[in-house]
């Protein structure tokens, strides 16, 4: 997981076409599946284009192959956007998305 996350972060820092893209979430499943959600920082809704998602997925595969060698052949990659119903991360996202309607759920300490 850490090697794959490092490859994803390196890709974003090295590819000028992805300069305004950030990793929203990065999860590993059974050491054979990577789930990456992307956030577009300069888009009002935080939505990368399909072309940007495809570019990231293709280049991420190449970075994994470079870093992990044959181990990369056994890894499935799913790349998506963070989505409209993302969890807001305080305090920055609250200001960033303040012009859009929000559903606020409160959790008490017993949940």
Short mmCIF file of C-alpha atoms in Angstrom, two decimals:
data_model
loop_
_atom_site.label_atom_id
_atom_site.label_comp_id
_atom_site.label_asym_id
_atom_site.label_seq_id
_atom_site.Cartn_x
_atom_site.Cartn_y
_atom_site.Cartn_z
CA UNK A 1 0.00 0.00 0.00
CA UNK A 2 2.68 2.53 0.96
CA UNK A 3 4.71 1.93 -2.22
CA UNK A 4 1.57 2.39 -4.34
CA UNK A 5 0.58 5.57 -2.49
CA UNK A 6 4.09 6.92 -2.98
CA UNK A 7 3.86 6.16 -6.73
CA UNK A 8 0.49 7.97 -6.95
CA UNK A 9 1.82 11.02 -5.14
CA UNK A 10 4.92 11.08 -7.34
CA UNK A 11 2.76 10.88 -10.47
CA UNK A 12 0.72 13.90 -9.36
CA UNK A 13 3.83 15.91 -8.59
CA UNK A 14 5.60 15.04 -11.85
CA UNK A 15 2.78 15.28 -14.41
CA UNK A 16 1.88 18.91 -15.25
CA UNK A 17 -1.46 17.77 -16.75
CA UNK A 18 -2.46 16.62 -13.26
CA UNK A 19 -1.09 19.62 -11.35
CA UNK A 20 -4.47 20.60 -9.87
CA UNK A 21 -5.49 17.03 -8.97
CA UNK A 22 -5.14 15.66 -5.43
CA UNK A 23 -5.78 12.29 -3.85
CA UNK A 24 -9.02 12.46 -1.86
CA UNK A 25 -8.84 8.87 -0.64
CA UNK A 26 -6.56 5.90 -1.17
CA UNK A 27 -7.57 2.43 -0.02
CA UNK A 28 -6.12 -1.04 -0.44
CA UNK A 29 -8.22 -4.19 -0.45
CA UNK A 30 -6.65 -7.58 0.17
CA UNK A 31 -3.28 -6.28 -1.07
CA UNK A 32 -4.52 -6.86 -4.63
CA UNK A 33 -6.85 -3.93 -5.25
CA UNK A 34 -6.23 -0.19 -5.06
CA UNK A 35 -9.14 2.27 -4.85
CA UNK A 36 -8.18 5.87 -5.54
CA UNK A 37 -10.57 8.84 -5.42
CA UNK A 38 -9.39 12.06 -7.01
CA UNK A 39 -10.25 15.67 -6.21
CA UNK A 40 -9.74 18.57 -8.63
CA UNK A 41 -8.68 21.47 -6.47
CA UNK A 42 -9.51 24.32 -8.84
CA UNK A 43 -12.92 22.99 -9.92
CA UNK A 44 -15.85 24.49 -7.98
CA UNK A 45 -17.32 21.02 -7.45
CA UNK A 46 -13.98 19.25 -7.09
CA UNK A 47 -14.67 17.08 -10.14
CA UNK A 48 -11.83 15.90 -12.37
CA UNK A 49 -12.77 15.29 -16.01
CA UNK A 50 -13.03 11.78 -17.41
CA UNK A 51 -9.88 12.49 -19.41
CA UNK A 52 -8.01 13.39 -16.21
CA UNK A 53 -9.25 10.26 -14.44
CA UNK A 54 -8.22 8.13 -17.43
CA UNK A 55 -4.82 9.82 -17.66
CA UNK A 56 -4.19 9.23 -13.96
CA UNK A 57 -5.26 5.57 -14.18
CA UNK A 58 -3.07 4.87 -17.21
CA UNK A 59 -0.01 6.67 -15.86
CA UNK A 60 -0.51 5.24 -12.37
CA UNK A 61 -0.35 1.73 -13.85
CA UNK A 62 2.96 2.65 -15.54
CA UNK A 63 4.37 4.07 -12.28
CA UNK A 64 3.36 0.92 -10.40
CA UNK A 65 5.04 -1.28 -13.00
CA UNK A 66 8.18 0.83 -12.74
CA UNK A 67 8.23 0.75 -8.93
CA UNK A 68 6.89 -2.75 -8.21
CA UNK A 69 7.95 -4.74 -11.25
CA UNK A 70 6.05 -7.98 -11.73
CA UNK A 71 4.11 -7.47 -8.49
CA UNK A 72 2.14 -4.73 -10.30
CA UNK A 73 0.63 -7.36 -12.65
CA UNK A 74 -1.43 -8.73 -9.74
CA UNK A 75 -2.88 -5.38 -8.67
CA UNK A 76 -6.30 -4.16 -9.79
CA UNK A 77 -6.77 -0.38 -9.89
CA UNK A 78 -10.03 1.54 -9.56
CA UNK A 79 -9.83 5.30 -10.04
CA UNK A 80 -12.84 7.57 -9.48
CA UNK A 81 -13.78 11.08 -8.45
CA UNK A 82 -14.54 11.95 -4.85
CA UNK A 83 -18.15 12.53 -5.90
CA UNK A 84 -20.81 15.07 -5.11
CA UNK A 85 -21.74 13.41 -1.83
CA UNK A 86 -18.26 13.40 -0.43
CA UNK A 87 -17.58 13.84 3.24
CA UNK A 88 -16.56 17.42 3.93
CA UNK A 89 -13.20 17.79 5.61
CA UNK A 90 -13.10 20.66 8.05
CA UNK A 91 -12.23 23.48 7.93
CA UNK A 92 -11.03 23.90 4.31
CA UNK A 93 -13.77 22.01 2.47
CA UNK A 94 -16.49 23.80 4.43
CA UNK A 95 -15.42 27.13 2.93
CA UNK A 96 -14.59 25.60 -0.46
CA UNK A 97 -18.07 24.12 -0.95
CA UNK A 98 -20.06 26.72 0.98
CA UNK A 99 -21.99 27.87 -2.11
CA UNK A 100 -23.57 24.40 -2.50
CA UNK A 101 -26.36 22.83 -0.46
CA UNK A 102 -25.08 20.45 2.22
CA UNK A 103 -26.64 17.69 4.23
CA UNK A 104 -25.25 17.86 7.74
CA UNK A 105 -25.37 14.81 9.99
CA UNK A 106 -24.31 14.98 13.59
CA UNK A 107 -22.85 11.96 15.31
CA UNK A 108 -22.84 11.63 19.03
CA UNK A 109 -20.05 9.81 20.83
CA UNK A 110 -22.06 6.56 21.10
CA UNK A 111 -22.20 6.06 17.29
#
